[in-house]
Short mmCIF file of C-alpha atoms in Angstrom, two decimals:
data_model
loop_
_atom_site.label_atom_id
_atom_site.label_comp_id
_atom_site.label_asym_id
_atom_site.label_seq_id
_atom_site.Cartn_x
_atom_site.Cartn_y
_atom_site.Cartn_z
CA MET H 2 71.88 73.56 81.04
CA ARG H 3 68.89 73.05 78.80
CA SER H 4 68.93 74.71 75.41
CA HIS H 5 66.26 77.06 74.11
CA SER H 6 65.51 79.09 71.02
CA GLY H 7 62.92 81.26 69.34
CA PRO H 8 61.40 84.65 70.04
CA ARG H 9 59.53 85.35 73.24
CA THR H 10 56.98 87.89 74.34
CA SER H 11 56.02 89.06 77.81
CA ALA H 12 52.63 87.37 77.61
CA THR H 13 53.62 83.92 76.38
CA ILE H 14 53.61 80.48 77.93
CA ARG H 15 55.10 77.34 76.57
CA PRO H 16 53.67 74.02 77.79
CA SER H 17 56.84 72.15 76.78
CA ARG H 18 59.96 72.51 74.63
CA GLY H 19 59.13 72.50 70.97
CA ALA H 20 55.43 72.84 71.66
CA ALA H 21 53.56 75.72 70.11
CA ARG H 22 53.57 78.77 72.31
CA THR H 23 50.31 79.92 73.84
CA ALA H 24 49.83 83.64 74.21
CA ILE H 25 48.65 84.55 77.68
CA ALA H 26 49.71 87.41 77.68
CA GLY H 27 37.49 107.70 77.64
CA LEU H 28 37.72 110.70 77.73
CA GLY H 29 38.92 112.11 81.09
CA ILE H 30 36.29 114.02 83.03
CA ALA H 31 36.41 115.45 86.51
CA SER H 32 33.03 114.04 87.47
CA VAL H 33 32.56 110.67 85.78
CA LEU H 34 29.09 109.91 84.50
CA GLY H 35 27.09 106.96 85.73
CA LEU H 36 26.73 104.53 88.53
CA ALA H 37 25.91 106.59 91.62
CA ALA H 38 25.64 104.38 94.62
CA CYS H 39 24.80 107.41 96.75
CA SER H 40 22.92 109.67 94.34
CA ALA H 41 19.90 109.73 92.07
CA PRO H 42 18.72 106.35 90.75
CA THR H 43 20.47 104.88 87.74
CA ALA H 44 19.16 102.39 85.24
CA GLU H 45 18.55 98.95 86.64
CA ALA H 46 21.13 96.30 85.82
CA GLY H 47 20.13 94.77 82.55
CA GLY H 48 18.65 98.03 81.28
CA SER H 49 18.99 99.28 77.72
CA GLY H 50 21.90 101.26 76.33
CA ALA H 51 19.62 104.31 76.07
CA ASP H 52 19.52 104.70 79.86
CA GLU H 53 21.02 107.94 81.12
CA ALA H 54 23.66 107.60 83.80
CA VAL H 55 24.22 110.06 86.65
CA SER H 56 27.22 111.41 88.51
CA LEU H 57 29.48 108.82 90.09
CA GLU H 58 30.13 109.64 93.72
CA SER H 59 31.67 106.33 94.78
CA VAL H 60 32.58 102.93 93.45
CA ASN H 61 32.74 99.60 95.26
CA LEU H 62 35.80 97.42 94.67
CA ILE H 63 35.88 93.65 95.14
CA ALA H 64 39.13 91.77 95.71
CA PRO H 65 38.16 88.11 95.11
CA ALA H 66 40.82 86.83 97.52
CA ASP H 67 41.95 87.20 101.09
CA PRO H 68 44.11 90.21 102.06
CA GLY H 69 47.75 90.22 101.04
CA GLY H 70 47.71 88.80 97.53
CA GLY H 71 47.95 90.41 94.11
CA TRP H 72 44.21 90.94 93.66
CA ASP H 73 43.95 92.57 97.08
CA GLN H 74 46.99 94.76 96.36
CA THR H 75 45.48 95.79 93.03
CA ALA H 76 42.09 96.67 94.52
CA ARG H 77 43.62 98.68 97.37
CA ALA H 78 46.00 100.49 95.03
CA MET H 79 43.04 101.38 92.81
CA SER H 80 41.09 102.61 95.82
CA GLN H 81 43.92 104.86 96.96
CA VAL H 82 44.56 106.36 93.53
CA LEU H 83 40.87 106.86 92.76
CA THR H 84 40.38 108.84 95.95
CA ASP H 85 43.75 110.60 96.02
CA GLU H 86 43.19 111.81 92.46
CA GLU H 87 39.61 112.80 93.42
CA LEU H 88 38.12 110.68 90.66
CA VAL H 89 35.55 109.46 93.21
CA GLY H 90 34.71 110.42 96.75
CA SER H 91 35.14 106.91 98.12
CA ALA H 92 36.17 103.47 96.86
CA PRO H 93 35.79 100.88 99.62
CA VAL H 94 37.36 97.44 99.11
CA GLU H 95 35.63 94.19 100.03
CA ASN H 96 37.51 90.87 100.15
CA ILE H 97 35.50 87.87 98.94
CA GLY H 98 38.01 85.03 98.81
CA GLY H 99 37.77 81.39 97.84
CA ALA H 100 38.11 78.92 94.98
CA GLY H 101 40.51 80.94 92.87
CA GLY H 102 38.28 83.97 92.79
CA THR H 103 35.18 82.10 91.66
CA VAL H 104 33.40 82.83 94.95
CA GLY H 105 33.90 86.53 94.26
CA LEU H 106 32.85 85.97 90.66
CA ALA H 107 29.58 84.44 91.83
CA ALA H 108 29.04 87.42 94.13
CA LEU H 109 29.61 89.79 91.22
CA ALA H 110 27.07 87.87 89.17
CA ASN H 111 24.46 88.61 91.83
CA GLU H 112 25.49 92.26 92.32
CA LYS H 113 22.70 94.78 91.68
CA ASP H 114 24.76 97.95 92.11
CA PRO H 115 26.41 98.79 88.78
CA ALA H 116 28.95 100.97 90.59
CA THR H 117 30.98 97.85 91.32
CA LEU H 118 34.35 96.77 89.98
CA MET H 119 36.02 93.41 90.66
CA VAL H 120 39.64 92.52 90.05
CA THR H 121 40.13 89.51 87.80
CA GLY H 122 43.05 87.91 86.01
CA LEU H 123 44.79 84.81 84.71
CA VAL H 124 44.33 83.03 88.04
CA MET H 125 40.56 83.31 87.76
CA VAL H 126 40.58 82.12 84.16
CA GLY H 127 42.25 78.90 85.25
CA ALA H 128 40.15 78.52 88.40
CA VAL H 129 36.91 78.73 86.42
CA GLU H 130 38.06 75.69 84.45
CA THR H 131 39.52 73.63 87.31
CA ASN H 132 36.51 74.32 89.54
CA ALA H 133 34.02 73.80 86.69
CA SER H 134 32.44 77.08 87.80
CA ALA H 135 28.85 77.62 86.73
CA VAL H 136 29.51 81.38 86.64
CA ARG H 137 32.05 82.38 84.01
CA ILE H 138 34.15 85.47 83.41
CA GLU H 139 32.66 86.00 79.97
CA ASP H 140 29.22 86.33 81.59
CA MET H 141 30.34 89.60 83.25
CA THR H 142 30.91 93.07 81.74
CA PRO H 143 34.56 93.50 80.68
CA ILE H 144 36.02 96.86 81.67
CA ALA H 145 39.80 96.88 81.28
CA LYS H 146 43.05 94.97 81.52
CA LEU H 147 45.44 96.86 83.79
CA THR H 148 48.72 95.12 84.51
CA GLU H 149 51.04 92.21 83.91
CA GLU H 150 53.46 90.81 86.47
CA ALA H 151 56.18 88.21 86.42
CA LEU H 152 55.99 85.29 88.82
CA VAL H 153 58.90 84.34 91.04
CA LEU H 154 59.93 80.90 92.30
CA VAL H 155 61.16 81.11 95.90
CA VAL H 156 62.36 78.91 98.75
CA PRO H 157 63.06 79.72 102.41
CA ALA H 158 66.48 81.22 103.00
CA SER H 159 67.58 78.06 104.81
CA SER H 160 66.59 75.79 101.91
CA PRO H 161 69.20 73.48 100.40
CA TYR H 162 67.90 74.37 96.92
CA LYS H 163 70.11 77.06 95.42
CA THR H 164 68.80 77.07 91.83
CA ALA H 165 65.55 76.40 90.00
CA GLU H 166 67.09 73.22 88.64
CA ASP H 167 67.89 72.00 92.16
CA LEU H 168 64.25 72.40 93.14
CA VAL H 169 62.70 70.96 89.98
CA ASP H 170 65.00 67.95 90.04
CA ALA H 171 64.06 67.31 93.67
CA ILE H 172 60.36 67.39 92.81
CA VAL H 173 60.89 64.98 89.90
CA GLU H 174 62.86 62.60 92.12
CA GLN H 175 60.88 62.86 95.37
CA GLY H 176 57.40 63.72 94.15
CA ALA H 177 54.91 64.59 96.85
CA ALA H 178 57.64 64.84 99.50
CA ILE H 179 58.36 68.32 98.11
CA SER H 180 55.47 70.71 98.68
CA VAL H 181 54.98 73.89 96.67
CA THR H 182 52.54 76.60 97.68
CA GLY H 183 50.95 79.10 95.35
CA GLY H 184 47.64 80.68 94.53
CA SER H 185 44.46 78.84 93.79
CA ALA H 186 44.36 75.52 91.96
CA GLY H 187 44.50 76.03 88.23
CA GLY H 188 45.81 79.59 88.55
CA ALA H 189 49.00 81.12 87.20
CA ASP H 190 51.22 79.73 89.98
CA HIS H 191 49.87 76.20 89.54
CA ILE H 192 50.19 76.45 85.76
CA LEU H 193 53.83 77.54 86.07
CA ALA H 194 54.65 74.61 88.37
CA GLY H 195 53.04 72.20 85.91
CA MET H 196 54.91 73.74 82.98
CA LEU H 197 58.24 73.35 84.78
CA LEU H 198 57.62 69.67 85.43
CA THR H 199 56.51 69.12 81.84
CA GLU H 200 59.68 70.85 80.68
CA ALA H 201 61.68 68.57 83.00
CA GLY H 202 60.23 65.50 81.28
CA VAL H 203 57.32 64.51 83.53
CA ASP H 204 54.40 63.08 81.57
CA PRO H 205 51.40 65.42 81.86
CA ALA H 206 49.30 62.51 83.11
CA ASP H 207 51.72 62.09 86.03
CA ILE H 208 51.85 65.76 87.09
CA PRO H 209 48.87 65.59 89.50
CA SER H 210 50.54 62.75 91.43
CA THR H 211 54.08 64.18 91.20
CA LEU H 212 53.34 67.77 92.13
CA ASN H 213 52.33 68.34 95.75
CA TYR H 214 50.76 71.74 95.13
CA ILE H 215 49.21 73.44 98.16
CA PRO H 216 46.93 76.32 97.11
CA ASN H 217 46.53 79.32 99.36
CA SER H 218 43.98 82.11 99.37
CA GLY H 219 46.36 85.07 99.47
CA GLY H 220 50.00 86.13 99.43
CA GLY H 221 50.09 86.58 103.20
CA GLU H 222 49.26 82.94 103.75
CA ALA H 223 52.00 81.82 101.36
CA VAL H 224 54.59 83.91 103.20
CA THR H 225 53.52 82.41 106.53
CA MET H 226 53.85 78.87 105.18
CA LEU H 227 57.27 79.55 103.66
CA LEU H 228 58.72 81.32 106.68
CA GLY H 229 57.33 78.57 108.90
CA ASN H 230 59.03 75.94 106.71
CA THR H 231 55.76 74.05 106.32
CA VAL H 232 56.34 74.02 102.54
CA GLN H 233 59.58 73.72 100.59
CA ALA H 234 58.89 76.28 97.85
CA GLY H 235 56.45 78.91 96.69
CA ILE H 236 55.34 80.65 93.50
CA SER H 237 53.61 84.03 93.32
CA GLY H 238 53.82 87.47 91.78
CA VAL H 239 57.09 89.28 92.38
CA GLY H 240 55.32 92.02 94.33
CA GLU H 241 53.97 89.54 96.87
CA PHE H 242 57.40 88.15 97.87
CA VAL H 243 59.80 91.02 97.18
CA GLU H 244 59.79 92.36 100.75
CA GLN H 245 60.80 88.98 102.21
CA ILE H 246 63.35 88.43 99.44
CA GLU H 247 64.99 91.80 100.12
CA ALA H 248 64.97 91.05 103.86
CA GLY H 249 66.85 87.80 103.22
CA GLU H 250 64.02 85.63 104.53
CA LEU H 251 63.27 84.06 101.14
CA ARG H 252 65.60 83.13 98.29
CA ALA H 253 64.44 83.95 94.76
CA LEU H 254 65.44 81.19 92.34
CA ALA H 255 64.03 82.52 89.06
CA VAL H 256 61.41 84.78 87.53
CA SER H 257 58.99 83.74 84.79
CA SER H 258 59.29 86.82 82.55
CA PRO H 259 61.31 87.04 79.32
CA GLU H 260 63.75 89.46 80.96
CA PRO H 261 64.86 90.05 84.58
CA VAL H 262 62.49 92.33 86.50
CA ASP H 263 63.47 95.70 87.96
CA LEU H 264 62.50 94.75 91.51
CA LEU H 265 64.77 91.66 91.40
CA PRO H 266 67.52 92.57 88.95
CA ASP H 267 69.90 89.83 90.12
CA THR H 268 67.36 87.00 89.83
CA PRO H 269 67.68 85.01 86.59
CA THR H 270 64.78 84.13 84.32
CA LEU H 271 63.64 80.54 83.96
CA VAL H 272 64.90 80.62 80.38
CA GLU H 273 68.33 81.65 81.62
CA GLU H 274 68.16 78.74 84.05
CA GLY H 275 67.54 76.38 81.12
CA TYR H 276 63.74 76.01 81.12
CA ASP H 277 61.93 77.04 77.95
CA VAL H 278 59.08 78.50 79.97
CA GLU H 279 57.65 82.00 80.18
CA LEU H 280 54.46 83.07 81.92
CA THR H 281 53.30 86.58 82.77
CA ASN H 282 50.30 87.01 85.05
CA TRP H 283 47.75 89.68 84.10
CA ARG H 284 45.10 91.50 86.12
CA GLY H 285 42.08 93.43 84.99
CA ILE H 286 38.65 94.69 85.97
CA LEU H 287 35.10 93.34 85.50
CA ALA H 288 31.71 94.87 86.27
CA PRO H 289 28.43 93.06 86.97
CA ALA H 290 26.63 91.33 84.12
CA GLY H 291 23.81 93.09 82.33
CA ILE H 292 24.53 96.69 83.32
CA SER H 293 23.42 99.38 80.88
CA ASP H 294 25.69 100.54 78.09
CA ALA H 295 25.84 103.99 79.72
CA ASP H 296 26.97 102.54 83.05
CA ALA H 297 29.55 100.29 81.36
CA GLU H 298 30.95 103.24 79.44
CA ALA H 299 31.12 105.35 82.59
CA LEU H 300 33.12 102.64 84.34
CA ARG H 301 35.47 102.33 81.39
CA THR H 302 35.98 106.09 81.44
CA LEU H 303 36.69 106.01 85.17
CA VAL H 304 39.27 103.25 84.80
CA THR H 305 40.83 105.06 81.84
CA ASP H 306 41.16 108.18 84.00
CA LEU H 307 42.73 106.00 86.72
CA HIS H 308 45.20 104.55 84.23
CA ASP H 309 46.15 107.99 82.89
CA SER H 310 46.73 109.48 86.35
CA THR H 311 50.11 110.34 87.84
CA GLY H 312 49.24 108.32 90.92
CA TRP H 313 48.68 105.12 88.95
CA GLY H 314 51.97 105.53 87.11
CA ALA H 315 53.73 105.82 90.46
CA THR H 316 51.91 102.72 91.70
CA LEU H 317 53.07 100.66 88.71
CA GLU H 318 56.66 101.66 89.37
CA GLU H 319 56.43 100.98 93.10
CA LYS H 320 54.82 97.55 92.66
CA GLY H 321 56.87 96.49 89.67
CA TRP H 322 53.73 95.95 87.60
CA ALA H 323 53.95 96.32 83.83
CA ASP H 324 51.38 98.57 82.17
CA ALA H 325 49.17 96.33 80.00
CA PHE H 326 46.15 98.59 79.51
CA LEU H 327 43.34 97.40 77.26
CA VAL H 328 39.82 98.77 77.54
CA GLY H 329 36.37 97.89 76.24
CA ASP H 330 36.22 95.77 73.10
CA ASP H 331 39.99 95.28 73.05
CA PHE H 332 39.86 93.76 76.53
CA ALA H 333 36.84 91.64 75.60
CA SER H 334 38.74 90.23 72.61
CA PHE H 335 41.79 89.53 74.77
CA LEU H 336 39.61 87.69 77.30
CA GLU H 337 38.06 85.49 74.65
CA GLY H 338 41.43 84.35 73.36
CA ASP H 339 42.99 84.01 76.82
CA ILE H 340 40.20 81.77 78.11
CA ALA H 341 40.58 79.42 75.14
CA GLU H 342 44.38 79.34 75.42
CA VAL H 343 44.51 78.79 79.18
CA THR H 344 42.03 75.93 78.90
CA GLU H 345 44.21 74.28 76.27
CA THR H 346 47.33 74.76 78.39
CA LEU H 347 45.67 73.29 81.50
CA GLN H 348 44.80 70.23 79.45
CA THR H 349 48.33 69.99 78.02
CA ILE H 350 49.96 69.94 81.45
CA GLY H 351 47.44 67.52 82.91
CA LEU H 352 45.58 69.88 85.27
CA VAL H 353 42.23 69.66 83.45
CA ALA H 354 40.88 66.64 81.59
CA PRO H 355 40.56 67.11 77.80
#
């Protein structure tokens, strides 16, 4: 069993033992002002902060991934709560998957309707770097950080690997013969796999050739690959695998949070398994670039009302998502630091060139 020490937080990653830790970690109104897709004209995107917004009747939600994954679940949960709580009349969800969310990010950059919200998160931060995306998260309008979620390392129920150490040792010894599926290249799942191999003693320069990482575009695809035994292991948010784990179809080896998670109380943490690694995925909301100050404030108010609703609290409990709400300038400051820290971590574990 590997030793470990030092304090931990729920939003912390450690590239290797002994290395410095890297933190990853409104007023309510019945009729929100701004952004009417179906009402009187609003200010054009890029307008001044003096523009007057109008009543919000609907909001468009973008999930920058295929159906089934965490971003899709977040967008659809938002849609349901927004309409159930009568915060808007409608909140349709559009899936725009590909390249770790950067295809959706590019679509948001070209969006002219300010009544648009797109789910973002740690996965997209990494994908922007690994894909050298011309469109960047910081180019958009930050609205709010919503949730954090632990990742879980799983194998098919028939797998010979009973512990996280069994699996990691097999990857170190057999290299590309052991395939691991997860979200997009450079995202949270990929980062966690790289951190585990670094912790196990693999040189960061050798991780790309040692780790046979197979990215997928949504949680549903990962489940199909695992249940079909076309991959040996998978990494994703707890909420994406919990149904199959509870059904006995997948075996949970460890979670990436500082403490065991409520949805999987019997699954140990990676630290308990001897790996000095913690990583909590976060998800938040962006709006198109250049929208007026009034429209941005209206969206922040809407999302604050969502966060404060009874329905959203029930959703967090059901999904096992931790409340990590930050809005406006606080979220913008978090994003700035997170982008810098994730880039450094990707370089440390050999997934992005320095």
